Amino acid sequence: MGFNNTPMPWSELERTLSGRARTGEHRGVPKDGGDSPAWSTHRSSYEPPPDLAEARSRRTGPPPGAGAPYAELHCRSNFSFLEGASHPEELVEEAARLGLEALAITDRDGFYGVVRQSEAATVVGVPAVYGVDLGLDDHPVTDAEESAPGRVVVLARGRRGYADLARVVSRGQMAGEKGAPRLTLADLAAVGGRGTPGEGGWVILTGGADGSVPATLMAEGPAAARRRLQQLVSMFGPDQVRVEIWDHGDPMDAARNEALVEMALRTGVEVVATNDVRYAHPARHRLATALAAVRQRRSLEAHDPWLQGGATAHLRSGAEQARRFARFPGVVEAAAELGRDLAFDLRLVAPTLPPFTDADGRPVDEAAFLHRVVEEGATRRYGARPASGTSTAWAQVDRELELIEVLGFPGYFLVVWDIVRFCRRREIYCQGRGSAANSAVCFALGITAVDAVKHGLLFERFLSPERDGPPDIDIDIESTQREDVIQYVYERHGRERAAQVANVICYRGRSAVRDMARALGYAPGQQDAWAKQVDRWGGLHLDPGAPATTGSGSPATGPTAPGSGSVVRGPGGVTATVDIPPAVLELAREVVDAPRHLGIHSGGMVICDRPVAEVCPVEWA
């Protein structure tokens, strides 16, 4: 521990060290942005802002001023790493305020933000559409500086369409390299996507400025773009393809939209309006431009020719979209109709554990099998079951088994027991910890080494009917042989049904200051010097919304020269004087807690009752 620790009572320190405090949320110990599980953030249940909660309780229809029905079908969140500038929850909340019929979050090459979108959409009442903005290797698009793949937006219809889309994203990710998937139109067609009305399939939008059809139109002209569109129609059918038009106020928008609509009419394809959204509201435009510069490893000045001219890529109401697209009647209403048709509850996709099998691979009666192995283990731990009556230990074991069976978790306990049994056979040190130590069943199975009965531990802290989902059983496995256990899980459950867990690495104070200073054009040495002023144990944690003032106490509204000094107020009223320019601090505060890239959990795994790639796309670690 350092010399500048924020105040922490010993009682809170004890709770932290014993595991009773939620990692990363206790006062005084901010997350440091690493991918170690010890510094991960545990998200609590989503709660809507007060204004939305109150408005939803009072309102029965769309909010005043919503205007024409409209659904946003092309929207990137900050899970399009270093591209979108708003959290999925922020986008859903703004969609609710604007009265949108539905919202599709279509991040680049993955479903990274869909769980957060689903949770928020369920609470605030905005129907959720799930899709992906996919790059295609066989649709090259050339601009003035570099060659990039053309893109299409693929929207899933129902859980079958979602599973098919997750599989095709996985195929592209595994065919390429980390961060560079390789996917062709033939790959899309091979997986499917047609479906039947109301059951499975996809809807393919032609995309935004980097979309295959619009970019071809601008680079090669209408004839080449029409051939691209006809190729999509021939592979997926006219009912599954939509020509997308948008208006960001660019001088070329009007001419491009005219050409796209004419092309759609000639090809027999419906047109829908979108806004190719990158952030929830115009105030996020500044952060979006800074992230775009970071993504290209340039300063804002160097990246200026490729930046949008204004803050126009935000969510809009149906009334505003109707005014902008009055030249093309019906395109706004078509987006609303399609959004309503495609929306579904993501909980329908939720997986379960695979059926537990014996050594010969045959399914077993999980409850009966668990009873047998617990009976054997409890006999070793507590002695034989009394011939008449019962002992305290056996009564506790029976009570726990009854609740485990009622809640439907026998298979879960068997999976954990099987992993521990493998470790014991191979003499790999492993130990269950945390609240699992409160269970006599875990003690009988050899998962934990603490006698919950002897020490009078409360089982309900580990498992009770009021808890949502299975209990949390953490197993520590010695690091030198952890890979052997991972390979055993793959062998036991199959490569397709098991995968390692990805960590979303988010911006913390140091990384936020470093990247935002880079975007504003400061030298690498200066970036590092300022980043070092953000001390994990000190007062400068860059909590969003924490005030920063210049040395005179006036609000930090623009860049200041290094050395001028800013007073930064952190948790618990702690203040620190730093020479980080206020402009860097402001951008850094906006980006703190935003996703930056993916890492990998050192030992976390997921196991599904179906191929993991049908629940969540998989990619290279």
Short mmCIF file of N, CA and C in Angstrom, two decimals, residues 39-153:
data_model
loop_
_atom_site.label_atom_id
_atom_site.label_comp_id
_atom_site.label_asym_id
_atom_site.label_seq_id
_atom_site.Cartn_x
_atom_site.Cartn_y
_atom_site.Cartn_z
N TRP A 39 -9.44 -6.77 -10.17
CA TRP A 39 -9.74 -5.35 -10.37
C TRP A 39 -10.91 -5.18 -11.34
N SER A 40 -11.69 -6.21 -11.54
CA SER A 40 -12.83 -6.11 -12.43
C SER A 40 -13.96 -5.35 -11.76
N THR A 41 -14.84 -4.79 -12.58
CA THR A 41 -16.01 -4.10 -12.09
C THR A 41 -17.19 -5.05 -12.07
N HIS A 42 -17.90 -5.11 -10.96
CA HIS A 42 -19.12 -5.91 -10.87
C HIS A 42 -20.31 -4.98 -11.13
N ARG A 43 -21.00 -5.19 -12.22
CA ARG A 43 -22.14 -4.33 -12.53
C ARG A 43 -23.32 -4.69 -11.66
N SER A 44 -23.96 -3.68 -11.14
CA SER A 44 -25.20 -3.91 -10.40
C SER A 44 -26.36 -3.89 -11.38
N SER A 45 -27.54 -4.23 -10.92
CA SER A 45 -28.72 -4.23 -11.78
C SER A 45 -28.99 -2.83 -12.32
N TYR A 46 -29.45 -2.78 -13.55
CA TYR A 46 -29.70 -1.49 -14.19
C TYR A 46 -30.88 -0.79 -13.52
N GLU A 47 -30.70 0.49 -13.28
CA GLU A 47 -31.77 1.33 -12.76
C GLU A 47 -31.90 2.54 -13.66
N PRO A 48 -33.12 2.87 -14.11
CA PRO A 48 -33.29 4.01 -15.02
C PRO A 48 -33.09 5.33 -14.30
N PRO A 49 -32.74 6.39 -15.03
CA PRO A 49 -32.65 7.72 -14.41
C PRO A 49 -34.00 8.13 -13.84
N PRO A 50 -34.01 8.97 -12.84
CA PRO A 50 -35.28 9.36 -12.19
C PRO A 50 -36.31 9.92 -13.16
N ASP A 51 -35.85 10.74 -14.14
CA ASP A 51 -36.82 11.34 -15.05
C ASP A 51 -37.52 10.29 -15.90
N LEU A 52 -36.78 9.26 -16.33
CA LEU A 52 -37.40 8.21 -17.14
C LEU A 52 -38.31 7.33 -16.30
N ALA A 53 -37.88 7.01 -15.09
CA ALA A 53 -38.71 6.17 -14.22
C ALA A 53 -40.04 6.85 -13.93
N GLU A 54 -40.00 8.16 -13.64
CA GLU A 54 -41.24 8.88 -13.33
C GLU A 54 -42.10 9.04 -14.57
N ALA A 55 -41.47 9.38 -15.71
CA ALA A 55 -42.24 9.57 -16.94
C ALA A 55 -42.91 8.28 -17.39
N ARG A 56 -42.18 7.16 -17.22
CA ARG A 56 -42.75 5.88 -17.67
C ARG A 56 -43.95 5.49 -16.80
N SER A 57 -43.89 5.81 -15.51
CA SER A 57 -45.00 5.45 -14.62
C SER A 57 -46.25 6.25 -14.93
N ARG A 58 -46.08 7.44 -15.51
CA ARG A 58 -47.23 8.30 -15.79
C ARG A 58 -47.74 8.16 -17.21
N ARG A 59 -46.84 7.84 -18.15
CA ARG A 59 -47.19 7.92 -19.57
C ARG A 59 -47.76 6.58 -20.05
N THR A 60 -48.76 6.69 -20.90
CA THR A 60 -49.33 5.49 -21.52
C THR A 60 -49.03 5.43 -23.01
N GLY A 61 -48.69 6.54 -23.62
CA GLY A 61 -48.38 6.59 -25.05
C GLY A 61 -47.01 7.18 -25.27
N PRO A 62 -46.68 7.53 -26.54
CA PRO A 62 -45.39 8.13 -26.82
C PRO A 62 -45.28 9.50 -26.18
N PRO A 63 -44.06 9.98 -25.89
CA PRO A 63 -43.90 11.28 -25.26
C PRO A 63 -44.34 12.40 -26.19
N PRO A 64 -44.73 13.54 -25.65
CA PRO A 64 -45.14 14.67 -26.48
C PRO A 64 -44.02 15.08 -27.44
N GLY A 65 -44.39 15.36 -28.68
CA GLY A 65 -43.41 15.81 -29.66
C GLY A 65 -42.67 14.69 -30.36
N ALA A 66 -43.03 13.44 -30.07
CA ALA A 66 -42.32 12.33 -30.72
C ALA A 66 -42.55 12.33 -32.22
N GLY A 67 -43.75 12.77 -32.65
CA GLY A 67 -44.02 12.89 -34.08
C GLY A 67 -44.25 11.56 -34.74
N ALA A 68 -43.74 11.42 -35.97
CA ALA A 68 -43.96 10.22 -36.76
C ALA A 68 -43.33 9.01 -36.09
N PRO A 69 -43.95 7.83 -36.22
CA PRO A 69 -43.33 6.61 -35.68
C PRO A 69 -41.97 6.39 -36.34
N TYR A 70 -40.98 6.04 -35.52
CA TYR A 70 -39.64 5.85 -36.06
C TYR A 70 -38.87 4.91 -35.15
N ALA A 71 -38.04 4.06 -35.76
CA ALA A 71 -37.11 3.18 -35.02
C ALA A 71 -35.72 3.37 -35.61
N GLU A 72 -34.72 3.52 -34.74
CA GLU A 72 -33.34 3.65 -35.22
C GLU A 72 -32.76 2.26 -35.42
N LEU A 73 -32.35 1.95 -36.66
CA LEU A 73 -31.91 0.61 -37.02
C LEU A 73 -30.41 0.49 -37.23
N HIS A 74 -29.67 1.58 -37.11
CA HIS A 74 -28.21 1.53 -37.32
C HIS A 74 -27.56 2.44 -36.29
N CYS A 75 -26.99 1.83 -35.26
CA CYS A 75 -26.50 2.60 -34.13
C CYS A 75 -25.32 1.87 -33.50
N ARG A 76 -24.21 2.56 -33.32
CA ARG A 76 -23.04 1.96 -32.69
C ARG A 76 -22.86 2.54 -31.30
N SER A 77 -22.65 1.67 -30.34
CA SER A 77 -22.38 2.10 -28.97
C SER A 77 -20.87 2.16 -28.77
N ASN A 78 -20.44 2.44 -27.54
CA ASN A 78 -19.00 2.45 -27.28
C ASN A 78 -18.42 1.04 -27.21
N PHE A 79 -19.26 0.02 -27.44
CA PHE A 79 -18.73 -1.34 -27.61
C PHE A 79 -18.28 -1.59 -29.04
N SER A 80 -18.43 -0.61 -29.93
CA SER A 80 -17.69 -0.61 -31.20
C SER A 80 -16.35 0.06 -30.90
N PHE A 81 -15.53 -0.57 -30.16
CA PHE A 81 -14.38 -0.04 -29.44
C PHE A 81 -13.70 1.11 -30.19
N LEU A 82 -13.62 2.27 -29.50
CA LEU A 82 -13.02 3.50 -29.99
C LEU A 82 -13.76 4.09 -31.18
N GLU A 83 -15.04 3.75 -31.32
CA GLU A 83 -15.82 4.36 -32.39
C GLU A 83 -17.08 5.00 -31.83
N GLY A 84 -17.99 4.23 -31.26
CA GLY A 84 -19.16 4.84 -30.63
C GLY A 84 -18.76 5.57 -29.36
N ALA A 85 -19.54 6.58 -28.99
CA ALA A 85 -19.17 7.42 -27.84
C ALA A 85 -20.19 7.36 -26.71
N SER A 86 -21.18 6.48 -26.78
CA SER A 86 -22.20 6.40 -25.72
C SER A 86 -22.38 4.96 -25.28
N HIS A 87 -22.62 4.78 -23.98
CA HIS A 87 -22.92 3.46 -23.45
C HIS A 87 -24.25 2.95 -24.03
N PRO A 88 -24.44 1.64 -24.15
CA PRO A 88 -25.73 1.12 -24.61
C PRO A 88 -26.89 1.63 -23.78
N GLU A 89 -26.73 1.70 -22.45
CA GLU A 89 -27.80 2.19 -21.59
C GLU A 89 -28.16 3.64 -21.92
N GLU A 90 -27.14 4.43 -22.21
CA GLU A 90 -27.35 5.84 -22.54
C GLU A 90 -28.16 5.96 -23.83
N LEU A 91 -27.86 5.12 -24.81
CA LEU A 91 -28.60 5.14 -26.07
C LEU A 91 -30.05 4.72 -25.86
N VAL A 92 -30.26 3.67 -25.05
CA VAL A 92 -31.63 3.21 -24.79
C VAL A 92 -32.42 4.29 -24.07
N GLU A 93 -31.80 4.96 -23.10
CA GLU A 93 -32.49 6.02 -22.36
C GLU A 93 -32.89 7.17 -23.27
N GLU A 94 -31.98 7.56 -24.17
CA GLU A 94 -32.31 8.65 -25.09
C GLU A 94 -33.39 8.22 -26.07
N ALA A 95 -33.37 6.96 -26.50
CA ALA A 95 -34.43 6.46 -27.37
C ALA A 95 -35.78 6.52 -26.68
N ALA A 96 -35.80 6.22 -25.37
CA ALA A 96 -37.04 6.31 -24.61
C ALA A 96 -37.53 7.76 -24.53
N ARG A 97 -36.61 8.69 -24.29
CA ARG A 97 -37.01 10.11 -24.22
C ARG A 97 -37.56 10.61 -25.54
N LEU A 98 -37.01 10.09 -26.65
CA LEU A 98 -37.45 10.53 -27.97
C LEU A 98 -38.70 9.79 -28.45
N GLY A 99 -39.12 8.76 -27.72
CA GLY A 99 -40.32 8.02 -28.10
C GLY A 99 -40.13 7.11 -29.29
N LEU A 100 -38.93 6.54 -29.46
CA LEU A 100 -38.69 5.66 -30.60
C LEU A 100 -39.44 4.34 -30.44
N GLU A 101 -39.87 3.79 -31.55
CA GLU A 101 -40.61 2.52 -31.56
C GLU A 101 -39.72 1.34 -31.21
N ALA A 102 -38.44 1.43 -31.57
CA ALA A 102 -37.47 0.36 -31.28
C ALA A 102 -36.08 0.93 -31.50
N LEU A 103 -35.09 0.22 -30.99
CA LEU A 103 -33.70 0.64 -31.17
C LEU A 103 -32.84 -0.58 -31.47
N ALA A 104 -32.08 -0.50 -32.55
CA ALA A 104 -31.10 -1.54 -32.88
C ALA A 104 -29.72 -1.01 -32.58
N ILE A 105 -28.98 -1.68 -31.71
CA ILE A 105 -27.56 -1.35 -31.50
C ILE A 105 -26.75 -2.34 -32.33
N THR A 106 -26.05 -1.80 -33.32
CA THR A 106 -25.35 -2.63 -34.30
C THR A 106 -23.85 -2.33 -34.23
N ASP A 107 -23.20 -2.91 -33.25
CA ASP A 107 -21.77 -2.66 -33.08
C ASP A 107 -20.95 -3.37 -34.14
N ARG A 108 -19.72 -2.95 -34.28
CA ARG A 108 -18.85 -3.48 -35.33
C ARG A 108 -18.40 -4.90 -34.99
N ASP A 109 -18.77 -5.83 -35.85
CA ASP A 109 -18.23 -7.19 -35.84
C ASP A 109 -18.45 -7.94 -34.54
N GLY A 110 -19.51 -7.64 -33.81
CA GLY A 110 -19.78 -8.39 -32.59
C GLY A 110 -21.02 -7.94 -31.87
N PHE A 111 -21.50 -8.79 -30.94
CA PHE A 111 -22.66 -8.51 -30.10
C PHE A 111 -22.21 -8.02 -28.72
N TYR A 112 -21.16 -7.24 -28.66
CA TYR A 112 -20.51 -6.94 -27.39
C TYR A 112 -21.42 -6.25 -26.37
N GLY A 113 -22.32 -5.40 -26.81
CA GLY A 113 -23.12 -4.61 -25.87
C GLY A 113 -24.55 -5.06 -25.71
N VAL A 114 -24.91 -6.26 -26.22
CA VAL A 114 -26.33 -6.62 -26.27
C VAL A 114 -26.93 -6.88 -24.89
N VAL A 115 -26.14 -7.40 -23.95
CA VAL A 115 -26.70 -7.68 -22.62
C VAL A 115 -27.09 -6.37 -21.93
N ARG A 116 -26.20 -5.39 -22.00
CA ARG A 116 -26.52 -4.09 -21.41
C ARG A 116 -27.71 -3.45 -22.12
N GLN A 117 -27.76 -3.57 -23.44
CA GLN A 117 -28.89 -3.04 -24.17
C GLN A 117 -30.19 -3.71 -23.74
N SER A 118 -30.17 -5.04 -23.63
CA SER A 118 -31.37 -5.78 -23.26
C SER A 118 -31.86 -5.41 -21.88
N GLU A 119 -30.94 -5.31 -20.91
CA GLU A 119 -31.33 -4.99 -19.55
C GLU A 119 -31.99 -3.62 -19.48
N ALA A 120 -31.39 -2.63 -20.12
CA ALA A 120 -31.95 -1.28 -20.09
C ALA A 120 -33.26 -1.22 -20.87
N ALA A 121 -33.31 -1.88 -22.03
CA ALA A 121 -34.52 -1.83 -22.85
C ALA A 121 -35.71 -2.45 -22.13
N THR A 122 -35.47 -3.52 -21.39
CA THR A 122 -36.55 -4.16 -20.65
C THR A 122 -37.11 -3.23 -19.58
N VAL A 123 -36.23 -2.48 -18.91
CA VAL A 123 -36.66 -1.62 -17.82
C VAL A 123 -37.38 -0.38 -18.34
N VAL A 124 -36.83 0.28 -19.36
CA VAL A 124 -37.42 1.55 -19.81
C VAL A 124 -38.48 1.36 -20.89
N GLY A 125 -38.62 0.15 -21.41
CA GLY A 125 -39.71 -0.13 -22.33
C GLY A 125 -39.45 0.24 -23.78
N VAL A 126 -38.19 0.15 -24.23
CA VAL A 126 -37.86 0.38 -25.64
C VAL A 126 -37.58 -0.97 -26.29
N PRO A 127 -38.41 -1.44 -27.22
CA PRO A 127 -38.16 -2.74 -27.86
C PRO A 127 -36.76 -2.77 -28.47
N ALA A 128 -36.06 -3.89 -28.26
CA ALA A 128 -34.66 -4.01 -28.68
C ALA A 128 -34.55 -4.88 -29.93
N VAL A 129 -33.78 -4.37 -30.89
CA VAL A 129 -33.43 -5.12 -32.10
C VAL A 129 -31.93 -5.40 -32.02
N TYR A 130 -31.51 -6.59 -32.43
CA TYR A 130 -30.12 -6.99 -32.29
C TYR A 130 -29.49 -7.22 -33.66
N GLY A 131 -28.35 -6.59 -33.88
CA GLY A 131 -27.69 -6.71 -35.17
C GLY A 131 -26.21 -6.42 -35.05
N VAL A 132 -25.52 -6.51 -36.18
CA VAL A 132 -24.08 -6.32 -36.24
C VAL A 132 -23.74 -5.55 -37.50
N ASP A 133 -22.80 -4.63 -37.39
CA ASP A 133 -22.23 -3.92 -38.54
C ASP A 133 -21.01 -4.71 -38.99
N LEU A 134 -21.14 -5.43 -40.09
CA LEU A 134 -20.13 -6.41 -40.51
C LEU A 134 -19.28 -5.88 -41.66
N GLY A 135 -17.97 -6.10 -41.58
CA GLY A 135 -17.07 -5.82 -42.68
C GLY A 135 -16.97 -7.01 -43.62
N LEU A 136 -16.90 -6.74 -44.93
CA LEU A 136 -16.85 -7.81 -45.93
C LEU A 136 -15.56 -7.70 -46.73
N ASP A 137 -14.81 -8.78 -46.77
CA ASP A 137 -13.55 -8.78 -47.51
C ASP A 137 -13.74 -8.70 -49.02
N ASP A 138 -14.85 -9.20 -49.52
CA ASP A 138 -15.04 -9.22 -50.97
C ASP A 138 -15.76 -7.98 -51.49
N HIS A 139 -15.92 -6.96 -50.64
CA HIS A 139 -16.50 -5.68 -51.08
C HIS A 139 -15.50 -4.57 -50.82
N PRO A 140 -14.39 -4.53 -51.57
CA PRO A 140 -13.37 -3.51 -51.28
C PRO A 140 -13.88 -2.11 -51.60
N VAL A 141 -13.48 -1.17 -50.76
CA VAL A 141 -13.81 0.23 -50.95
C VAL A 141 -12.53 1.02 -50.77
N THR A 142 -12.20 1.88 -51.70
CA THR A 142 -10.96 2.64 -51.64
C THR A 142 -11.26 4.10 -51.41
N ASP A 143 -10.58 4.71 -50.44
CA ASP A 143 -10.70 6.15 -50.26
C ASP A 143 -9.35 6.79 -50.54
N ALA A 144 -9.23 8.05 -50.20
CA ALA A 144 -8.04 8.78 -50.57
C ALA A 144 -6.79 8.27 -49.85
N GLU A 145 -6.96 7.61 -48.73
CA GLU A 145 -5.79 7.26 -47.94
C GLU A 145 -5.55 5.76 -47.82
N GLU A 146 -6.61 5.00 -47.66
CA GLU A 146 -6.40 3.59 -47.34
C GLU A 146 -7.53 2.76 -47.91
N SER A 147 -7.29 1.48 -48.03
CA SER A 147 -8.32 0.56 -48.51
C SER A 147 -8.97 -0.12 -47.32
N ALA A 148 -10.28 -0.13 -47.29
CA ALA A 148 -11.03 -0.72 -46.18
C ALA A 148 -12.14 -1.58 -46.73
N PRO A 149 -12.55 -2.62 -46.00
CA PRO A 149 -13.64 -3.46 -46.50
C PRO A 149 -14.96 -2.72 -46.48
N GLY A 150 -15.80 -3.00 -47.47
CA GLY A 150 -17.16 -2.49 -47.41
C GLY A 150 -17.91 -3.18 -46.29
N ARG A 151 -19.03 -2.60 -45.86
CA ARG A 151 -19.74 -3.12 -44.71
C ARG A 151 -21.22 -3.26 -45.04
N VAL A 152 -21.89 -4.13 -44.30
CA VAL A 152 -23.35 -4.23 -44.33
C VAL A 152 -23.82 -4.33 -42.89
N VAL A 153 -25.05 -3.90 -42.65
CA VAL A 153 -25.66 -4.03 -41.34
C VAL A 153 -26.64 -5.20 -41.40
#
